[in-house]
Amino acid sequence: MTFILGLTGGIGSGKSAASQWFETQGIQVIDADIVAREIVKKGQPALAKIQKAFGDWVLLENGELNRRALRDYIFKEADARHQLEQITHPAIRTSIIQQLHAATSPYVILVSPLLFETNQHQLTQHTLLIDASEEVQLQRASTRDGQNIEQIRKIIAAQMPRRQKQAQADDRVLNDGHLEQLYAQLKPLHLQYLARSELS
Ligand code: ADP
């Protein structure tokens, strides 16, 4: 079986930057956020289930998911988020497993901001945390997304606390310097993962 690395980190920690570096080394990356968007595309079974559970108002006129309306609804209705996740989480998991199996690189990476929170780490053999201080997260994420600091603070507060992720992850890199410093830390890890993948 292919060696699967789970890569995680809070918003703005540098998960995408790290993933892109691994891709330049020929390692395939499956992004849980992208999968989450794919499984609710027009024509997908999960979207039909959402429509059945909540009503036709969840669809836009062109048949695509009305994300904004659903987000607002979930915010107001306490049980709705749970109901939605019961539909989406299994579909996300199934699609991730299919993509992991289809991967052909020496090892494969599953990147997810909620790797531990959603138990997606159980799909992996080893985990790597991209870590950054909250100040760095706030500064990078606000520059990237144009979101205000308060919105990003709320997202950070909803994610697993940094210390808990540090305790749970097998490997950790601190991404508080230049990108070159990040890559220099990733390189020896990549060599270890390659060696492990040859054994598995
Ligand atoms: P995540 O995927 O964890 O939310 P990103 O990898 O998108 O975070 O990083 C957030 C922003 O900060 C991006 O614009 C990225 O290019 C930038 N960034 C990440 N790491 C560094 C770094 N070491 N130095 C400078 N900018 C960085």
XYZ file of N, CA, C and O in Angstrom, residues 36-195:
640
model
N -14.200 18.609 -0.920
C -15.461 19.061 -0.302
C -16.298 19.882 -1.276
O -17.530 19.824 -1.254
N -15.625 20.623 -2.157
C -16.359 21.409 -3.162
C -16.817 20.520 -4.320
O -17.903 20.714 -4.857
N -15.988 19.554 -4.686
C -16.327 18.681 -5.817
C -17.581 17.845 -5.556
O -18.395 17.651 -6.460
N -17.716 17.338 -4.315
C -18.814 16.388 -4.056
C -20.188 17.070 -4.003
O -21.203 16.379 -3.986
N -20.221 18.392 -3.976
C -21.530 19.077 -4.020
C -21.736 19.800 -5.356
O -22.589 20.682 -5.465
N -20.966 19.410 -6.348
C -21.174 20.015 -7.677
C -22.481 19.497 -8.269
O -22.964 18.425 -7.895
N -22.989 20.256 -9.220
C -24.218 19.899 -9.928
C -24.143 18.452 -10.431
O -23.126 18.058 -11.024
N -25.204 17.683 -10.157
C -25.244 16.305 -10.647
C -24.659 15.281 -9.687
O -24.813 14.083 -9.888
N -23.987 15.743 -8.634
C -23.392 14.802 -7.677
C -24.467 14.301 -6.696
O -25.341 15.069 -6.290
N -24.385 13.012 -6.288
C -25.405 12.455 -5.385
C -25.547 13.226 -4.065
O -26.666 13.362 -3.552
N -24.435 13.742 -3.523
C -24.528 14.463 -2.240
C -25.388 15.717 -2.390
O -26.130 16.085 -1.462
N -25.323 16.363 -3.568
C -26.131 17.571 -3.765
C -27.624 17.215 -3.799
O -28.452 17.926 -3.220
N -27.949 16.088 -4.432
C -29.349 15.646 -4.467
C -29.848 15.343 -3.041
O -30.984 15.663 -2.681
N -28.980 14.767 -2.229
C -29.355 14.463 -0.837
C -29.586 15.746 -0.030
O -30.481 15.817 0.806
N -28.756 16.750 -0.289
C -28.899 18.026 0.421
C -30.238 18.669 0.027
O -30.987 19.169 0.866
N -30.555 18.612 -1.262
C -31.818 19.173 -1.768
C -33.008 18.462 -1.099
O -33.963 19.093 -0.671
N -32.907 17.147 -1.010
C -33.989 16.354 -0.412
C -34.143 16.686 1.079
O -35.252 16.788 1.600
N -33.011 16.864 1.762
C -33.051 17.104 3.212
C -33.537 18.505 3.557
O -34.261 18.691 4.528
N -33.148 19.515 2.752
C -33.417 20.904 3.133
C -34.460 21.596 2.263
O -35.085 22.545 2.692
N -34.618 21.169 1.024
C -35.591 21.818 0.138
C -34.945 22.369 -1.122
O -33.715 22.473 -1.197
N -35.799 22.741 -2.088
C -35.298 23.203 -3.391
C -34.537 24.527 -3.306
O -33.760 24.861 -4.199
N -34.799 25.279 -2.219
C -34.139 26.588 -2.086
C -32.621 26.462 -2.006
O -31.912 27.458 -2.177
N -32.090 25.257 -1.738
C -30.622 25.116 -1.653
C -29.958 25.222 -3.030
O -28.739 25.326 -3.118
N -30.786 25.169 -4.096
C -30.201 25.239 -5.442
C -30.397 26.627 -6.064
O -31.442 27.264 -5.873
N -29.415 27.046 -6.807
C -29.551 28.260 -7.619
C -30.339 27.893 -8.872
O -30.553 26.706 -9.151
N -30.725 28.885 -9.645
C -31.517 28.595 -10.848
C -30.778 27.688 -11.828
O -31.388 26.891 -12.535
N -29.453 27.792 -11.845
C -28.679 26.959 -12.775
C -28.413 25.552 -12.224
O -27.671 24.779 -12.820
N -29.010 25.237 -11.064
C -28.885 23.881 -10.514
C -27.682 23.674 -9.615
O -27.477 22.587 -9.075
N -26.901 24.734 -9.455
C -25.744 24.594 -8.566
C -26.113 24.948 -7.133
O -27.123 25.592 -6.887
N -25.273 24.513 -6.207
C -25.547 24.756 -4.789
C -25.489 26.251 -4.477
O -24.548 26.941 -4.863
N -26.519 26.710 -3.755
C -26.518 28.095 -3.283
C -25.786 28.128 -1.940
O -26.378 27.987 -0.878
N -24.477 28.271 -2.038
C -23.618 28.162 -0.840
C -23.995 29.195 0.213
O -24.008 28.906 1.401
N -24.239 30.401 -0.247
C -24.517 31.475 0.696
C -25.790 31.192 1.490
O -25.816 31.321 2.713
N -26.863 30.763 0.775
C -28.146 30.484 1.446
C -27.981 29.341 2.449
O -28.494 29.403 3.565
N -27.231 28.322 2.055
C -27.029 27.171 2.942
C -26.199 27.579 4.166
O -26.504 27.184 5.291
N -25.172 28.388 3.940
C -24.330 28.844 5.039
C -25.165 29.647 6.052
O -25.080 29.444 7.258
N -26.022 30.542 5.538
C -26.862 31.357 6.421
C -27.819 30.479 7.217
O -28.046 30.692 8.408
N -28.385 29.476 6.546
C -29.357 28.583 7.177
C -28.692 27.801 8.318
O -29.221 27.694 9.428
N -27.516 27.285 8.035
C -26.779 26.492 9.025
C -26.414 27.324 10.248
O -26.378 26.844 11.372
N -26.186 28.575 10.000
C -25.837 29.504 11.064
C -27.014 29.684 12.023
O -26.850 29.800 13.223
N -28.230 29.677 11.454
C -29.439 29.930 12.256
C -29.981 28.666 12.915
O -30.475 28.694 14.031
N -29.941 27.546 12.181
C -30.549 26.301 12.655
C -29.483 25.395 13.289
O -28.583 24.923 12.614
N -29.657 25.161 14.600
C -28.623 24.436 15.349
C -28.327 23.037 14.785
O -27.167 22.637 14.698
N -29.363 22.296 14.401
C -29.158 20.905 13.961
C -28.726 20.795 12.502
O -28.294 19.735 12.058
N -28.898 21.873 11.762
C -28.692 21.795 10.309
C -27.250 21.463 9.938
O -27.012 20.693 9.010
N -26.299 22.005 10.680
C -24.892 21.737 10.359
C -24.601 20.244 10.492
O -23.981 19.639 9.612
N -25.108 19.672 11.578
C -24.900 18.243 11.816
C -25.536 17.413 10.703
O -24.926 16.471 10.177
N -26.752 17.810 10.340
C -27.484 17.098 9.283
C -26.711 17.177 7.957
O -26.583 16.190 7.240
N -26.199 18.369 7.669
C -25.433 18.565 6.434
C -24.152 17.717 6.444
O -23.814 17.057 5.458
N -23.476 17.725 7.594
C -22.210 16.980 7.678
C -22.431 15.476 7.559
O -21.558 14.759 7.062
N -23.612 15.022 7.994
C -23.910 13.585 7.843
C -24.021 13.192 6.373
O -23.823 12.040 6.012
N -24.358 14.169 5.541
C -24.413 13.917 4.099
C -23.027 14.093 3.478
O -22.547 13.240 2.739
N -22.369 15.207 3.822
C -21.131 15.538 3.111
C -19.912 14.723 3.587
O -19.112 14.295 2.745
N -19.791 14.491 4.884
C -18.566 13.840 5.376
C -18.319 12.450 4.781
O -17.203 12.172 4.328
N -19.340 11.578 4.732
C -19.087 10.267 4.115
C -18.730 10.387 2.626
O -17.879 9.644 2.129
N -19.360 11.334 1.930
C -19.070 11.509 0.491
C -17.641 12.018 0.297
O -16.925 11.585 -0.622
N -17.215 12.925 1.176
C -15.842 13.453 1.104
C -14.854 12.317 1.358
O -13.881 12.129 0.621
N -15.140 11.540 2.387
C -14.255 10.430 2.766
C -14.105 9.418 1.622
O -12.997 9.013 1.275
N -15.234 9.049 1.026
C -15.207 8.069 -0.068
C -14.376 8.594 -1.232
O -13.540 7.874 -1.792
N -14.584 9.859 -1.581
C -13.852 10.432 -2.703
C -12.358 10.522 -2.393
O -11.515 10.238 -3.255
N -12.014 10.903 -1.158
C -10.595 10.975 -0.763
C -9.957 9.594 -0.886
O -8.868 9.455 -1.450
N -10.648 8.575 -0.388
C -10.093 7.209 -0.442
C -9.863 6.790 -1.893
O -8.801 6.254 -2.239
N -10.833 7.084 -2.755
C -10.682 6.734 -4.184
C -9.455 7.421 -4.773
O -8.661 6.806 -5.485
N -9.303 8.720 -4.464
C -8.182 9.472 -5.041
C -6.842 9.008 -4.474
O -5.835 8.981 -5.184
N -6.837 8.649 -3.179
C -5.594 8.142 -2.578
C -5.179 6.839 -3.257
O -4.006 6.623 -3.552
N -6.156 5.989 -3.518
C -5.869 4.702 -4.165
C -5.369 4.889 -5.595
O -4.559 4.106 -6.087
N -5.873 5.927 -6.265
C -5.523 6.134 -7.673
C -4.146 6.782 -7.832
O -3.589 6.827 -8.935
N -3.588 7.301 -6.733
C -2.317 8.041 -6.819
C -1.172 7.121 -7.237
O -1.151 5.951 -6.870
N -0.241 7.676 -8.002
C 0.848 6.848 -8.534
C 2.234 7.358 -8.118
O 3.241 6.796 -8.527
N 2.287 8.421 -7.312
C 3.603 8.934 -6.906
C 4.179 8.061 -5.774
O 3.438 7.272 -5.182
N 5.490 8.197 -5.466
C 6.116 7.312 -4.462
C 5.356 7.280 -3.131
O 5.238 6.255 -2.496
N 4.909 8.420 -2.690
C 3.948 8.468 -1.593
C 2.942 9.549 -1.941
O 3.093 10.230 -2.964
N 1.897 9.683 -1.123
C 0.841 10.634 -1.474
C 0.463 11.434 -0.227
O 0.576 10.927 0.898
N 0.056 12.675 -0.456
C -0.274 13.562 0.666
C -1.765 13.892 0.663
O -2.337 14.224 -0.376
N -2.370 13.797 1.842
C -3.726 14.307 2.040
C -3.598 15.593 2.854
O -3.143 15.561 3.998
N -3.943 16.722 2.239
C -3.858 17.997 2.967
C -5.258 18.423 3.394
O -6.198 18.393 2.604
N -5.382 18.756 4.687
C -6.697 19.123 5.218
C -6.522 20.043 6.419
O -5.758 19.729 7.327
N -7.247 21.167 6.443
C -7.149 22.036 7.612
C -7.766 21.374 8.852
O -7.432 21.721 9.970
N -8.674 20.421 8.620
C -9.363 19.758 9.734
C -9.011 18.266 9.763
O -9.866 17.425 10.002
N -7.742 17.964 9.522
C -7.301 16.562 9.454
C -7.654 15.808 10.740
O -8.210 14.706 10.688
N -7.337 16.395 11.890
C -7.589 15.725 13.165
C -9.053 15.887 13.583
O -9.669 14.953 14.089
N -9.609 17.070 13.340
C -10.983 17.365 13.781
C -12.005 16.431 13.134
O -13.023 16.106 13.738
N -11.745 16.045 11.872
C -12.726 15.214 11.154
C -12.261 13.756 11.046
O -12.827 12.991 10.261
N -11.237 13.414 11.828
C -10.694 12.044 11.823
C -10.141 11.602 10.466
O -9.951 10.410 10.239
N -9.871 12.555 9.597
C -9.265 12.186 8.310
C -7.843 11.653 8.518
O -7.323 10.947 7.664
N -7.239 11.965 9.661
C -5.887 11.441 9.922
C -5.890 9.909 9.987
O -4.855 9.287 9.786
N -7.058 9.331 10.228
C -7.144 7.855 10.256
C -6.905 7.241 8.874
O -6.630 6.049 8.767
N -7.010 8.061 7.843
C -6.746 7.570 6.483
C -5.253 7.599 6.163
O -4.839 7.178 5.087
N -4.463 8.151 7.076
C -3.033 8.358 6.808
C -2.170 7.500 7.736
O -2.649 7.030 8.768
N -0.883 7.342 7.346
C 0.017 6.567 8.214
C 0.863 7.473 9.114
O 1.443 7.018 10.083
N 0.954 8.756 8.741
C 1.895 9.642 9.401
C 1.386 11.066 9.186
O 0.778 11.345 8.162
N 1.636 11.958 10.158
C 1.093 13.317 10.002
C 2.191 14.375 10.168
O 3.124 14.201 10.946
N 2.009 15.450 9.415
C 2.940 16.585 9.457
C 2.145 17.865 9.701
O 1.202 18.164 8.963
N 2.544 18.582 10.736
C 1.895 19.859 11.048
C 2.732 21.010 10.521
O 3.929 21.099 10.799
N 2.103 21.886 9.735
C 2.739 23.149 9.362
C 2.275 24.142 10.416
O 1.080 24.437 10.529
N 3.225 24.628 11.180
C 2.895 25.385 12.374
C 3.333 26.846 12.222
O 4.360 27.126 11.596
N 2.542 27.735 12.767
C 2.906 29.158 12.750
C 2.222 29.817 13.937
O 1.184 29.338 14.400
N 2.802 30.895 14.409
C 2.180 31.602 15.532
C 0.900 32.275 15.046
O 0.718 32.512 13.841
N 0.019 32.591 15.997
C -1.263 33.203 15.608
C -1.045 34.546 14.908
O -1.760 34.864 13.961
N -0.053 35.297 15.351
C 0.206 36.602 14.703
C 0.561 36.404 13.225
O 0.089 37.143 12.356
N 1.408 35.414 12.975
C 1.813 35.132 11.585
C 0.610 34.641 10.785
O 0.384 35.083 9.644
N -0.186 33.758 11.374
C -1.399 33.256 10.692
C -2.308 34.424 10.307
O -2.792 34.503 9.172
N -2.540 35.319 11.274
C -3.452 36.448 11.033
C -2.932 37.329 9.911
O -3.676 37.730 9.014
N -1.646 37.594 9.970
C -1.060 38.504 8.983
C -1.090 37.890 7.575
O -1.536 38.541 6.622
N -0.701 36.612 7.461
C -0.661 35.975 6.138
C -2.059 35.761 5.571
O -2.300 36.021 4.392
N -2.968 35.280 6.421
C -4.319 34.983 5.920
C -5.053 36.264 5.548
O -5.801 36.290 4.565
N -4.850 37.345 6.300
C -5.561 38.585 5.969
C -5.010 39.187 4.682
O -5.760 39.714 3.856
N -3.702 39.080 4.476
C -3.110 39.589 3.233
C -3.598 38.764 2.041
O -3.955 39.312 0.997
N -3.663 37.436 2.229
C -4.057 36.550 1.123
C -5.525 36.723 0.757
O -5.882 36.822 -0.407
N -6.412 36.730 1.762
C -7.857 36.663 1.497
C -8.545 38.016 1.516
O -9.711 38.110 1.155
N -7.854 39.045 1.998
C -8.504 40.341 2.149
C -9.610 40.318 3.207
O -10.464 41.191 3.242
N -9.588 39.277 4.061
C -10.591 39.201 5.136
C -10.075 40.015 6.315
O -8.867 40.181 6.475
N -11.008 40.490 7.167
C -10.491 41.253 8.295
C -10.006 40.327 9.408
O -10.326 39.149 9.459
N -9.194 40.922 10.280
C -8.514 40.167 11.343
C -9.531 39.427 12.222
O -9.310 38.285 12.607
N -10.666 40.091 12.497
C -11.661 39.465 13.386
C -12.234 38.185 12.789
O -12.426 37.195 13.493
N -12.507 38.209 11.476
C -13.035 36.999 10.809
C -12.027 35.857 10.908
O -12.401 34.708 11.153
N -10.759 36.174 10.718
C -9.726 35.133 10.758
C -9.554 34.617 12.189
O -9.399 33.414 12.397
N -9.625 35.529 13.146
C -9.570 35.113 14.559
C -10.661 34.092 14.858
O -10.434 33.112 15.564
N -11.872 34.337 14.326
C -13.003 33.426 14.560
C -12.720 32.046 13.959
O -13.032 31.021 14.562
N -12.141 32.045 12.746
C -11.820 30.766 12.102
C -10.772 30.021 12.935
O -10.912 28.823 13.185
N -9.770 30.750 13.415
C -8.727 30.118 14.242
C -9.368 29.536 15.512
O -9.071 28.411 15.913
N -10.301 30.296 16.108
C -10.939 29.845 17.354
C -11.772 28.583 17.134
O -11.935 27.771 18.043
N -12.290 28.401 15.906
C -13.125 27.223 15.610
C -12.273 25.999 15.282
O -12.777 24.876 15.256
N -10.963 26.209 15.022
C -10.086 25.077 14.694
C -9.469 24.528 15.990
O -9.499 25.177 17.028
N -8.931 23.320 15.912
C -8.299 22.700 17.076
C -7.153 23.590 17.562
O -6.386 24.100 16.741
N -7.016 23.780 18.889
C -5.941 24.641 19.389
C -4.558 24.157 18.925
O -4.324 22.955 18.798
N -3.692 25.132 18.699
C -2.357 24.853 18.167
C -1.618 23.792 18.995
O -1.021 22.875 18.452
N -1.660 23.936 20.315
C -0.930 22.998 21.182
C -1.401 21.561 21.017
O -0.613 20.629 21.072
N -2.707 21.430 20.849
C -3.273 20.084 20.680
C -2.788 19.457 19.366
O -2.482 18.275 19.310
N -2.737 20.291 18.322
C -2.243 19.792 17.022
C -0.769 19.426 17.132
O -0.323 18.410 16.601
N -0.016 20.253 17.867
C 1.415 19.965 18.055
C 1.586 18.623 18.756
O 2.480 17.842 18.428
N 0.722 18.357 19.734
C 0.829 17.110 20.498
C 0.443 15.909 19.637
O 0.995 14.820 19.793
N -0.481 16.120 18.724
C -1.002 14.990 17.947
C -0.170 14.645 16.700
O -0.128 13.489 16.288
N 0.479 15.651 16.125
C 1.193 15.427 14.857
C 2.494 14.659 15.085
O 3.156 14.828 16.108
N 2.864 13.821 14.114
C 4.120 13.070 14.211
C 5.319 13.973 13.923
O 6.348 13.870 14.570
N 5.190 14.837 12.922
C 6.268 15.761 12.564
C 5.711 17.178 12.552
O 4.513 17.381 12.332
N 6.609 18.136 12.759
C 6.168 19.533 12.789
C 7.245 20.396 12.158
O 8.434 20.184 12.414
N 6.821 21.356 11.329
C 7.768 22.377 10.891
C 7.185 23.736 11.265
O 5.979 23.958 11.177
N 8.067 24.608 11.710
C 7.634 25.945 12.087
C 7.847 26.858 10.882
O 8.977 27.016 10.414
N 6.733 27.405 10.370
C 6.812 28.250 9.172
C 6.640 29.709 9.565
O 5.639 30.334 9.255
N 7.642 30.251 10.283
C 7.541 31.658 10.684
C 8.630 32.508 10.036
O 8.828 33.654 10.405
N 9.333 31.907 9.070
C 10.388 32.669 8.397
C 10.118 32.781 6.905
O 8.957 32.797 6.480
N 11.191 32.818 6.113
C 11.040 32.896 4.664
C 10.627 31.549 4.083
O 10.838 30.516 4.713
N 10.089 31.569 2.881
C 9.695 30.323 2.228
C 10.891 29.369 2.086
O 10.746 28.162 2.252
N 12.076 29.944 1.811
C 13.268 29.091 1.684
C 13.535 28.317 2.966
O 14.007 27.181 2.929
N 13.219 28.942 4.101
C 13.419 28.256 5.387
C 12.406 27.123 5.566
O 12.712 26.100 6.159
N 11.202 27.345 5.030
C 10.193 26.275 5.054
C 10.687 25.099 4.210
O 10.696 23.950 4.668
N 11.111 25.390 2.991
C 11.537 24.319 2.075
C 12.723 23.544 2.660
O 12.795 22.321 2.523
N 13.645 24.274 3.335
C 14.829 23.613 3.918
C 14.421 22.618 5.003
O 15.097 21.613 5.212
N 13.315 22.896 5.671
C 12.833 21.952 6.699
C 12.071 20.786 6.072
O 12.038 19.688 6.609
N 11.439 21.053 4.928
C 10.635 20.001 4.296
C 11.521 18.954 3.606
O 11.159 17.783 3.549
N 12.670 19.399 3.118
C 13.507 18.498 2.327
C 13.911 17.216 3.077
O 13.700 16.112 2.568
N 14.501 17.331 4.310
C 14.864 16.086 5.009
C 13.652 15.217 5.336
O 13.754 13.987 5.332
N 12.524 15.851 5.579
C 11.308 15.064 5.848
C 10.905 14.289 4.601
O 10.572 13.105 4.664
N 10.953 14.980 3.444
C 10.614 14.335 2.172
C 11.497 13.089 1.954
O 11.002 12.038 1.548
N 12.796 13.221 2.273
C 13.701 12.080 2.094
C 13.309 10.927 3.028
O 13.330 9.761 2.628
N 12.910 11.270 4.245
C 12.439 10.228 5.183
C 11.179 9.542 4.659
O 11.035 8.328 4.740
N 10.273 10.366 4.120
C 9.000 9.797 3.623
C 9.260 8.898 2.403
O 8.631 7.859 2.252
N 10.207 9.324 1.565
C 10.559 8.485 0.402
C 11.103 7.137 0.879
O 10.730 6.086 0.350
N 11.974 7.198 1.900
C 12.558 5.956 2.429
C 11.448 5.071 3.007
O 11.429 3.862 2.789
